[in-house]
Every structure is written in structure tokens, then in C-alpha cells.
Short mmCIF file of N, CA and C in Angstrom, two decimals:
data_model
loop_
_atom_site.label_atom_id
_atom_site.label_comp_id
_atom_site.label_asym_id
_atom_site.label_seq_id
_atom_site.Cartn_x
_atom_site.Cartn_y
_atom_site.Cartn_z
N MET A 8 -161.18 63.10 -175.25
CA MET A 8 -160.35 63.49 -174.19
C MET A 8 -159.30 62.34 -174.07
N LYS A 9 -157.92 62.70 -173.92
CA LYS A 9 -156.95 61.72 -173.79
C LYS A 9 -156.72 61.50 -172.33
N SER A 10 -156.41 60.19 -171.90
CA SER A 10 -156.06 59.97 -170.50
C SER A 10 -154.59 59.71 -170.51
N GLY A 11 -154.02 60.13 -169.33
CA GLY A 11 -152.66 60.01 -169.08
C GLY A 11 -152.51 58.73 -168.21
N VAL A 12 -151.25 58.87 -167.48
CA VAL A 12 -151.15 57.66 -166.57
C VAL A 12 -152.05 57.65 -165.43
N ALA A 13 -152.53 56.43 -165.12
CA ALA A 13 -153.31 56.25 -164.19
C ALA A 13 -154.77 57.07 -164.05
N GLY A 14 -155.16 57.25 -165.25
CA GLY A 14 -156.46 57.74 -165.52
C GLY A 14 -156.46 59.35 -165.26
N GLU A 15 -155.34 59.91 -165.37
CA GLU A 15 -155.27 61.52 -165.17
C GLU A 15 -155.96 62.07 -166.51
N PRO A 16 -156.53 63.28 -166.42
CA PRO A 16 -157.05 63.83 -167.69
C PRO A 16 -156.08 64.39 -168.74
N TYR A 17 -154.88 64.71 -168.18
CA TYR A 17 -153.91 65.28 -169.10
C TYR A 17 -152.63 64.49 -169.04
N PRO A 18 -152.03 64.10 -170.08
CA PRO A 18 -150.95 63.27 -170.13
C PRO A 18 -149.68 63.91 -169.33
N SER A 19 -149.00 63.07 -168.57
CA SER A 19 -147.85 63.73 -167.93
C SER A 19 -146.61 63.61 -168.82
N PRO A 20 -145.77 64.56 -168.82
CA PRO A 20 -144.49 64.52 -169.57
C PRO A 20 -143.58 63.55 -169.07
N PHE A 21 -143.67 63.14 -167.92
CA PHE A 21 -142.85 62.15 -167.32
C PHE A 21 -143.56 60.60 -167.31
N ALA A 22 -144.59 60.47 -168.05
CA ALA A 22 -145.23 59.18 -168.10
C ALA A 22 -144.50 58.08 -168.46
N SER A 23 -143.64 58.24 -169.40
CA SER A 23 -142.74 57.27 -169.93
C SER A 23 -141.54 56.89 -169.18
N HIS A 24 -141.25 57.94 -168.05
CA HIS A 24 -140.10 57.64 -167.30
C HIS A 24 -140.26 57.34 -165.87
N GLN A 25 -141.51 56.81 -165.70
CA GLN A 25 -141.79 56.55 -164.28
C GLN A 25 -141.28 55.15 -163.79
N VAL A 26 -140.74 55.15 -162.58
CA VAL A 26 -140.10 53.97 -162.04
C VAL A 26 -140.99 53.34 -161.01
N GLN A 27 -141.19 52.03 -161.02
CA GLN A 27 -141.95 51.62 -160.02
C GLN A 27 -141.14 51.00 -158.97
N VAL A 28 -141.28 51.48 -157.68
CA VAL A 28 -140.48 51.17 -156.69
C VAL A 28 -141.39 50.50 -155.54
N SER A 29 -141.05 49.34 -155.05
CA SER A 29 -141.82 48.56 -153.99
C SER A 29 -141.49 49.34 -152.62
N SER A 30 -142.48 49.17 -151.70
CA SER A 30 -142.36 49.69 -150.41
C SER A 30 -141.16 49.10 -149.64
N LYS A 31 -140.79 47.92 -149.86
CA LYS A 31 -139.52 47.40 -149.19
C LYS A 31 -138.31 48.13 -149.79
N GLU A 32 -138.31 48.29 -151.08
CA GLU A 32 -137.09 48.87 -151.55
C GLU A 32 -137.10 50.43 -151.17
N PHE A 33 -138.07 51.00 -151.06
CA PHE A 33 -138.34 52.57 -150.68
C PHE A 33 -137.83 52.68 -149.25
N LEU A 34 -138.21 51.72 -148.35
CA LEU A 34 -137.89 51.70 -146.95
C LEU A 34 -136.51 51.23 -146.63
N GLY A 35 -135.97 50.48 -147.61
CA GLY A 35 -134.62 49.91 -147.30
C GLY A 35 -134.58 48.68 -146.66
N VAL A 36 -135.60 48.04 -146.52
CA VAL A 36 -135.93 46.87 -145.62
C VAL A 36 -135.09 45.53 -146.38
N GLY A 37 -135.37 45.65 -147.74
CA GLY A 37 -134.75 44.56 -148.45
C GLY A 37 -133.13 44.42 -148.43
N ASP A 38 -132.53 45.59 -148.13
CA ASP A 38 -131.08 45.63 -148.06
C ASP A 38 -130.54 45.80 -146.77
N MET A 39 -131.40 45.75 -145.59
CA MET A 39 -131.02 45.93 -144.30
C MET A 39 -130.32 44.62 -143.92
N ALA A 40 -129.04 44.89 -143.24
CA ALA A 40 -128.24 43.64 -142.69
C ALA A 40 -128.62 43.52 -141.18
N THR A 41 -128.94 42.32 -140.82
CA THR A 41 -129.10 42.11 -139.46
C THR A 41 -128.23 40.99 -139.08
N VAL A 42 -128.07 41.03 -137.72
CA VAL A 42 -127.15 39.90 -137.07
C VAL A 42 -128.14 38.99 -136.31
N PRO A 43 -128.44 37.73 -136.98
CA PRO A 43 -129.18 36.86 -136.23
C PRO A 43 -128.37 36.25 -135.18
N ALA A 44 -129.26 35.70 -134.14
CA ALA A 44 -128.69 34.93 -133.15
C ALA A 44 -128.18 33.72 -133.72
N LYS A 45 -127.14 33.17 -133.05
CA LYS A 45 -126.20 31.90 -133.62
C LYS A 45 -127.12 30.75 -133.25
N SER A 46 -127.85 30.70 -132.07
CA SER A 46 -128.60 29.66 -131.65
C SER A 46 -129.79 30.13 -130.93
N THR A 47 -130.64 29.11 -130.58
CA THR A 47 -131.80 29.53 -129.83
C THR A 47 -131.42 29.82 -128.32
N GLU A 48 -130.38 29.21 -127.85
CA GLU A 48 -129.90 29.48 -126.55
C GLU A 48 -129.41 31.02 -126.40
N GLU A 49 -128.70 31.36 -127.47
CA GLU A 49 -128.21 32.58 -127.43
C GLU A 49 -129.25 33.62 -127.54
N SER A 50 -130.42 33.31 -128.41
CA SER A 50 -131.52 34.26 -128.38
C SER A 50 -132.15 34.30 -127.02
N ARG A 51 -132.37 33.32 -126.46
CA ARG A 51 -133.06 33.34 -125.04
C ARG A 51 -132.21 34.06 -124.14
N ALA A 52 -130.96 33.82 -124.14
CA ALA A 52 -129.97 34.52 -123.05
C ALA A 52 -130.02 36.05 -123.36
N MET A 53 -130.00 36.43 -124.62
CA MET A 53 -129.92 37.87 -124.88
C MET A 53 -131.28 38.58 -124.56
N ARG A 54 -132.42 37.83 -124.67
CA ARG A 54 -133.66 38.37 -124.13
C ARG A 54 -133.56 38.72 -122.57
N TYR A 55 -133.08 37.74 -121.87
CA TYR A 55 -133.04 37.89 -120.40
C TYR A 55 -131.95 39.01 -120.09
N LEU A 56 -130.95 39.05 -120.84
CA LEU A 56 -129.93 40.08 -120.46
C LEU A 56 -130.66 41.47 -120.89
N ALA A 57 -131.30 41.53 -121.90
CA ALA A 57 -131.93 42.75 -122.23
C ALA A 57 -132.85 43.26 -120.88
N ALA A 58 -133.69 42.18 -120.41
CA ALA A 58 -134.62 42.55 -119.30
C ALA A 58 -133.73 42.98 -118.08
N PHE A 59 -132.70 42.20 -117.71
CA PHE A 59 -131.84 42.47 -116.56
C PHE A 59 -131.13 43.82 -116.74
N THR A 60 -130.87 44.26 -117.94
CA THR A 60 -130.29 45.47 -118.17
C THR A 60 -131.18 46.78 -118.21
N LEU A 61 -132.33 46.61 -118.78
CA LEU A 61 -133.17 47.70 -118.90
C LEU A 61 -134.24 47.96 -117.77
N VAL A 62 -134.58 47.13 -117.12
CA VAL A 62 -135.44 47.13 -116.00
C VAL A 62 -134.91 48.11 -114.81
N PRO A 63 -133.68 47.89 -114.51
CA PRO A 63 -133.04 48.94 -113.50
C PRO A 63 -132.92 50.20 -114.06
N ILE A 64 -132.61 50.51 -115.27
CA ILE A 64 -132.45 51.77 -115.92
C ILE A 64 -133.84 52.43 -116.01
N LEU A 65 -134.96 51.61 -116.32
CA LEU A 65 -136.22 52.36 -116.25
C LEU A 65 -136.81 52.65 -114.97
N CYS A 66 -136.45 51.67 -113.92
CA CYS A 66 -136.74 52.10 -112.46
C CYS A 66 -136.17 53.36 -112.12
N PHE A 67 -134.89 53.48 -112.48
CA PHE A 67 -134.16 54.88 -112.10
C PHE A 67 -134.80 55.91 -112.79
N ALA A 68 -135.17 55.87 -114.05
CA ALA A 68 -135.60 57.03 -114.83
C ALA A 68 -137.13 57.37 -114.27
N PHE A 69 -137.76 56.30 -113.77
CA PHE A 69 -139.19 56.52 -113.43
C PHE A 69 -139.10 57.08 -111.97
N GLN A 70 -138.25 56.85 -111.17
CA GLN A 70 -138.03 57.38 -109.98
C GLN A 70 -137.63 58.87 -110.01
N ASP A 71 -136.80 59.04 -110.87
CA ASP A 71 -136.34 60.56 -111.19
C ASP A 71 -137.29 61.34 -111.65
N LEU A 72 -138.04 60.93 -112.73
CA LEU A 72 -139.06 61.77 -113.07
C LEU A 72 -140.34 61.85 -112.26
N GLY A 73 -140.68 60.67 -111.57
CA GLY A 73 -141.89 60.58 -110.71
C GLY A 73 -141.73 61.51 -109.55
N SER A 74 -140.59 61.48 -108.85
CA SER A 74 -140.36 62.36 -107.78
C SER A 74 -140.12 63.84 -108.03
N GLU A 75 -139.60 64.10 -109.27
CA GLU A 75 -139.25 65.49 -109.68
C GLU A 75 -140.54 66.26 -110.24
N TYR A 76 -141.39 65.59 -111.07
CA TYR A 76 -142.20 66.31 -111.53
C TYR A 76 -143.74 66.01 -111.24
N TRP A 77 -144.00 64.72 -110.76
CA TRP A 77 -145.36 64.26 -110.34
C TRP A 77 -145.57 64.40 -108.97
N GLY A 78 -144.72 64.65 -108.14
CA GLY A 78 -144.71 64.77 -106.70
C GLY A 78 -144.95 63.48 -105.90
N MET A 79 -144.47 62.39 -106.55
CA MET A 79 -144.61 61.07 -105.86
C MET A 79 -143.50 60.77 -104.77
N ASP A 80 -143.78 61.15 -103.77
CA ASP A 80 -142.93 61.01 -102.56
C ASP A 80 -142.53 59.71 -102.10
N TRP A 81 -143.34 58.70 -102.53
CA TRP A 81 -143.07 57.37 -102.21
C TRP A 81 -142.01 56.73 -102.91
N LEU A 82 -141.62 57.43 -104.11
CA LEU A 82 -140.50 56.94 -104.86
C LEU A 82 -139.21 57.41 -104.24
N THR A 83 -138.65 56.46 -103.43
CA THR A 83 -137.46 56.99 -102.86
C THR A 83 -136.28 56.45 -103.63
N TYR A 84 -135.09 56.63 -103.20
CA TYR A 84 -133.82 56.34 -103.84
C TYR A 84 -133.55 54.83 -103.85
N GLY A 85 -134.13 54.03 -102.84
CA GLY A 85 -134.22 52.67 -102.72
C GLY A 85 -134.88 52.09 -104.05
N TYR A 86 -136.00 52.68 -104.48
CA TYR A 86 -136.63 52.26 -105.65
C TYR A 86 -135.77 52.13 -106.84
N ALA A 87 -134.93 53.16 -107.02
CA ALA A 87 -133.84 52.82 -108.07
C ALA A 87 -132.60 52.14 -107.82
N ALA A 88 -132.16 52.32 -106.60
CA ALA A 88 -130.78 51.66 -106.12
C ALA A 88 -130.95 50.15 -106.15
N TRP A 89 -131.91 49.68 -105.52
CA TRP A 89 -132.08 48.09 -105.42
C TRP A 89 -132.05 47.36 -106.68
N PRO A 90 -132.85 47.78 -107.63
CA PRO A 90 -132.92 47.10 -108.86
C PRO A 90 -131.32 47.30 -109.56
N MET A 91 -130.84 48.52 -109.52
CA MET A 91 -129.48 48.72 -110.07
C MET A 91 -128.43 47.76 -109.34
N MET A 92 -128.66 47.29 -108.07
CA MET A 92 -127.67 46.53 -107.46
C MET A 92 -128.04 45.03 -107.75
N ILE A 93 -129.32 44.65 -107.98
CA ILE A 93 -129.75 43.28 -108.28
C ILE A 93 -129.50 42.83 -109.67
N GLY A 94 -129.47 43.91 -110.48
CA GLY A 94 -129.28 43.54 -111.95
C GLY A 94 -128.04 42.79 -112.27
N PRO A 95 -126.95 43.27 -111.88
CA PRO A 95 -125.60 42.55 -111.97
C PRO A 95 -125.69 41.27 -111.43
N VAL A 96 -126.28 40.88 -110.19
CA VAL A 96 -126.29 39.58 -109.75
C VAL A 96 -127.10 38.71 -110.66
N ALA A 97 -128.20 39.26 -111.06
CA ALA A 97 -128.97 38.52 -112.11
C ALA A 97 -128.16 38.13 -113.31
N MET A 98 -127.36 39.12 -113.71
CA MET A 98 -126.52 39.02 -114.96
C MET A 98 -125.45 37.87 -114.78
N LEU A 99 -125.05 37.86 -113.44
CA LEU A 99 -123.96 36.86 -113.07
C LEU A 99 -124.59 35.44 -113.14
N LEU A 100 -125.84 35.16 -112.71
CA LEU A 100 -126.51 33.94 -112.67
C LEU A 100 -126.78 33.56 -114.14
N LEU A 101 -127.07 34.51 -114.98
CA LEU A 101 -127.26 34.32 -116.41
C LEU A 101 -125.96 33.78 -117.10
N PHE A 102 -124.95 34.64 -116.72
CA PHE A 102 -123.62 34.15 -117.16
C PHE A 102 -123.24 32.64 -116.96
N VAL A 103 -123.45 32.47 -115.61
CA VAL A 103 -123.06 31.12 -115.20
C VAL A 103 -123.86 30.02 -115.87
N LYS A 104 -125.11 30.25 -116.17
CA LYS A 104 -126.00 29.37 -116.69
C LYS A 104 -125.70 29.22 -118.18
N ASN A 105 -125.20 30.27 -118.86
CA ASN A 105 -125.02 30.21 -120.21
C ASN A 105 -123.36 30.23 -120.53
N ARG A 106 -122.49 29.72 -119.68
CA ARG A 106 -121.18 29.86 -119.97
C ARG A 106 -120.66 29.01 -121.16
N GLU A 107 -121.56 28.00 -121.56
CA GLU A 107 -121.15 27.23 -122.77
C GLU A 107 -121.18 28.10 -124.03
N LEU A 108 -122.12 29.24 -124.06
CA LEU A 108 -122.09 30.23 -125.20
C LEU A 108 -120.79 30.87 -125.33
N ILE A 109 -120.07 31.18 -124.23
CA ILE A 109 -118.92 31.91 -124.34
C ILE A 109 -117.76 30.92 -124.60
N ARG A 110 -117.72 29.62 -124.25
CA ARG A 110 -116.76 28.64 -124.54
C ARG A 110 -116.90 28.47 -126.14
N ALA A 111 -117.91 28.43 -126.66
CA ALA A 111 -118.08 28.09 -128.09
C ALA A 111 -118.54 29.42 -128.92
N PRO A 112 -117.53 30.17 -129.41
CA PRO A 112 -117.81 31.51 -130.00
C PRO A 112 -118.72 31.28 -131.22
N GLU A 113 -118.70 30.19 -131.88
CA GLU A 113 -119.55 30.11 -133.06
C GLU A 113 -121.00 30.03 -132.68
N ARG A 114 -121.32 29.73 -131.46
CA ARG A 114 -122.65 29.72 -130.94
C ARG A 114 -123.06 30.92 -130.16
N GLY A 115 -122.16 31.79 -129.56
CA GLY A 115 -122.53 32.74 -128.71
C GLY A 115 -121.69 33.92 -128.69
N ALA A 116 -121.29 34.38 -129.88
CA ALA A 116 -120.33 35.52 -129.80
C ALA A 116 -120.91 36.79 -129.47
N ASN A 117 -122.17 37.07 -129.92
CA ASN A 117 -122.97 38.09 -129.46
C ASN A 117 -123.34 38.18 -128.06
N PHE A 118 -123.65 37.07 -127.41
CA PHE A 118 -123.89 37.09 -126.06
C PHE A 118 -122.67 37.51 -125.23
N SER A 119 -121.58 37.04 -125.57
CA SER A 119 -120.38 37.32 -124.76
C SER A 119 -120.01 38.68 -124.93
N GLN A 120 -120.18 39.31 -126.02
CA GLN A 120 -119.82 40.76 -126.12
C GLN A 120 -121.01 41.64 -125.42
N ALA A 121 -122.23 41.36 -125.53
CA ALA A 121 -123.20 42.12 -124.90
C ALA A 121 -123.18 41.95 -123.40
N ILE A 122 -122.92 40.89 -122.74
CA ILE A 122 -122.92 40.74 -121.39
C ILE A 122 -121.66 41.54 -120.80
N ARG A 123 -120.63 41.59 -121.54
CA ARG A 123 -119.51 42.36 -121.04
C ARG A 123 -119.73 43.80 -121.14
N ILE A 124 -120.28 44.40 -122.08
CA ILE A 124 -120.80 45.72 -122.27
C ILE A 124 -121.66 46.05 -121.07
N ALA A 125 -122.62 45.24 -120.98
CA ALA A 125 -123.77 45.57 -119.89
C ALA A 125 -123.17 45.55 -118.59
N ALA A 126 -122.31 44.75 -118.30
CA ALA A 126 -121.65 44.52 -116.95
C ALA A 126 -120.67 45.76 -116.78
N PHE A 127 -119.90 46.22 -117.73
CA PHE A 127 -119.09 47.39 -117.62
C PHE A 127 -119.89 48.74 -117.52
N LEU A 128 -121.07 48.65 -118.13
CA LEU A 128 -121.88 49.95 -117.84
C LEU A 128 -122.51 50.17 -116.53
N TYR A 129 -122.63 48.93 -115.86
CA TYR A 129 -123.24 48.87 -114.40
C TYR A 129 -122.05 49.10 -113.41
N LEU A 130 -120.89 49.05 -113.78
CA LEU A 130 -119.81 49.11 -112.81
C LEU A 130 -119.75 50.42 -112.16
N ILE A 131 -119.76 51.62 -112.80
CA ILE A 131 -119.50 52.78 -112.28
C ILE A 131 -120.78 53.15 -111.42
N PRO A 132 -122.03 53.03 -111.74
CA PRO A 132 -123.22 53.32 -110.77
C PRO A 132 -123.12 52.46 -109.53
N ASN A 133 -122.56 51.23 -109.73
CA ASN A 133 -122.68 50.33 -108.48
C ASN A 133 -121.51 50.64 -107.46
N LEU A 134 -120.34 51.24 -108.09
CA LEU A 134 -119.31 51.71 -107.19
C LEU A 134 -119.94 52.96 -106.46
N PHE A 135 -120.61 53.74 -106.98
CA PHE A 135 -121.36 55.00 -106.26
C PHE A 135 -122.33 54.46 -105.30
N ALA A 136 -122.98 53.37 -105.75
CA ALA A 136 -123.94 52.96 -104.66
C ALA A 136 -123.29 52.23 -103.58
N ALA A 137 -122.12 51.78 -103.78
CA ALA A 137 -121.50 51.02 -102.73
C ALA A 137 -120.91 51.96 -101.67
N PHE A 138 -120.46 53.19 -102.24
CA PHE A 138 -119.91 54.29 -101.24
C PHE A 138 -121.03 55.08 -100.61
N GLY A 139 -122.02 55.46 -101.55
CA GLY A 139 -123.13 56.35 -100.98
C GLY A 139 -124.39 55.65 -100.48
N TYR A 140 -124.84 54.58 -101.00
CA TYR A 140 -126.13 54.18 -100.55
C TYR A 140 -126.02 52.92 -99.55
N SER A 141 -125.41 51.89 -100.03
CA SER A 141 -125.45 50.80 -99.16
C SER A 141 -124.13 49.85 -99.41
N TRP A 142 -123.67 49.27 -98.34
CA TRP A 142 -122.45 48.40 -98.55
C TRP A 142 -122.70 47.19 -99.17
N LEU A 143 -123.90 46.88 -99.45
CA LEU A 143 -124.43 45.69 -100.22
C LEU A 143 -124.04 45.79 -101.62
N ALA A 144 -123.92 46.85 -102.12
CA ALA A 144 -123.52 47.16 -103.56
C ALA A 144 -122.28 46.50 -103.82
N VAL A 145 -121.42 46.13 -102.82
CA VAL A 145 -120.07 45.53 -103.16
C VAL A 145 -120.43 44.15 -103.83
N VAL A 146 -121.45 43.46 -103.42
CA VAL A 146 -121.85 42.14 -104.14
C VAL A 146 -122.08 42.34 -105.56
N SER A 147 -122.84 43.50 -105.78
CA SER A 147 -122.95 43.76 -107.30
C SER A 147 -121.65 44.11 -108.06
N VAL A 148 -120.66 44.81 -107.40
CA VAL A 148 -119.55 45.16 -107.91
C VAL A 148 -118.56 43.85 -108.24
N MET A 149 -118.65 43.04 -107.16
CA MET A 149 -117.91 41.79 -107.44
C MET A 149 -118.62 40.79 -108.40
N SER A 150 -119.85 40.92 -108.66
CA SER A 150 -120.54 40.18 -109.69
C SER A 150 -120.04 40.71 -110.98
N ILE A 151 -119.91 41.94 -111.11
CA ILE A 151 -119.48 42.66 -112.35
C ILE A 151 -118.05 42.28 -112.63
N VAL A 152 -117.25 42.28 -111.68
CA VAL A 152 -115.71 41.81 -111.91
C VAL A 152 -115.74 40.46 -112.29
N THR A 153 -116.56 39.61 -111.73
CA THR A 153 -116.42 38.17 -111.98
C THR A 153 -116.98 37.94 -113.44
N ILE A 154 -117.84 38.66 -113.82
CA ILE A 154 -118.39 38.48 -115.31
C ILE A 154 -117.21 38.81 -116.21
N LEU A 155 -116.54 40.06 -115.95
CA LEU A 155 -115.55 40.46 -116.80
C LEU A 155 -114.34 39.62 -116.89
N VAL A 156 -113.92 39.05 -115.66
CA VAL A 156 -112.71 38.16 -115.63
C VAL A 156 -113.05 36.82 -116.13
N ALA A 157 -114.23 36.24 -115.76
CA ALA A 157 -114.54 34.99 -116.24
C ALA A 157 -114.73 34.84 -117.68
N ASP A 158 -115.34 35.86 -118.32
CA ASP A 158 -115.49 35.91 -119.81
C ASP A 158 -114.13 35.95 -120.41
N TRP A 159 -113.31 36.60 -120.03
CA TRP A 159 -111.94 36.73 -120.50
C TRP A 159 -111.18 35.26 -120.34
N GLN A 160 -111.30 34.69 -119.11
CA GLN A 160 -110.70 33.36 -118.95
C GLN A 160 -111.35 32.26 -119.67
N LEU A 161 -112.55 32.33 -119.84
CA LEU A 161 -113.37 31.17 -120.59
C LEU A 161 -112.97 31.28 -122.17
N LYS A 162 -112.81 32.57 -122.74
CA LYS A 162 -112.34 32.69 -124.06
C LYS A 162 -110.96 32.28 -124.21
N LYS A 163 -110.09 32.61 -123.18
CA LYS A 163 -108.69 32.10 -123.28
C LYS A 163 -108.55 30.61 -123.37
N ARG A 164 -109.34 29.84 -122.44
CA ARG A 164 -109.39 28.38 -122.49
C ARG A 164 -109.86 27.97 -123.75
N ALA A 165 -110.83 28.52 -124.32
CA ALA A 165 -111.41 27.94 -125.56
C ALA A 165 -110.58 28.13 -126.79
N ARG A 166 -109.69 29.13 -126.78
CA ARG A 166 -108.70 29.32 -127.92
C ARG A 166 -107.53 28.33 -127.71
N ALA A 167 -107.20 27.82 -126.55
CA ALA A 167 -106.10 26.88 -126.31
C ALA A 167 -106.42 25.53 -126.71
#
């Protein structure tokens, strides 16, 4: 009895044409391009920015789903609105603390772009919160505008 490839009882007609592919090549991990953080400060700032951005969104989603489907009446709109208003203020503090990353684009180009995008995304919900929920959302709107303008000014000074 002849054995084929890998101990098969019958030889495979494709036995001589089999290609060995590693799992990394099959999954495309070997060729995947990633954007590493330019510095450890940028990496730490990006983690905080992710937390300040995602926690209010998750609170909003949990409030909506919890009150709609699970009958949790204690989840008021304040449960979603306050984190949405506090998030941009925390982003402003993070921006002020890491302003050197914006002045030196070789160290923190990713952070500058990410904080501008996150701040702009929070602008519209906070405008609605300022008109519909609480006038204290004006502080959040001013924080967002400060981030957007100060980022532009810091980059302008760094180029000069």
C-alpha cells in the first residue's frame, strides 16, 4: 500500500504542488502596516484620550439601551449628559498637559490629529446639551473651541 502526503492511503494528484503557508502569512499579519506611537508620552496621551472619548459614548449607549429595553428607570438623561459634558473638559486638561506633543510634530503628530477629531465630534452633542439640558454645557463647548483653536495656533508657531 502506497502512502501519499501526510500518511494518506492514496496519493494526491496535487501532492507535488502543495504550498506551505504559515499562519502569519495566511492572516496577513506579516504584511500589516501599523502606525506606532512616536514617543511614550504620545502613547500615554492617546490612551487617556481614548478613555475620555469612549466612556461618555458608552454611558450614552447604556442609558439608551437600559432605559428602553431593560426598564431601568433610574438611568436618567443626566447619566448620559454629564459624562458627555465632562469629557471635553478632561480633553482640554489633557491637551494643556501634553501641548509639547503638538509643538513638536515629530513626537506627537498622531495625538494632535486625534484630539482635534475627538473634540470636533463632541462639539455638536454639547451644543444640543447647552440648549436643551443645561447651560453648564457652555463650558464644554468653550473647551472644545479652545482645543481646536489652540492646536492650530501651536502648530502655526512651531512652523515659524
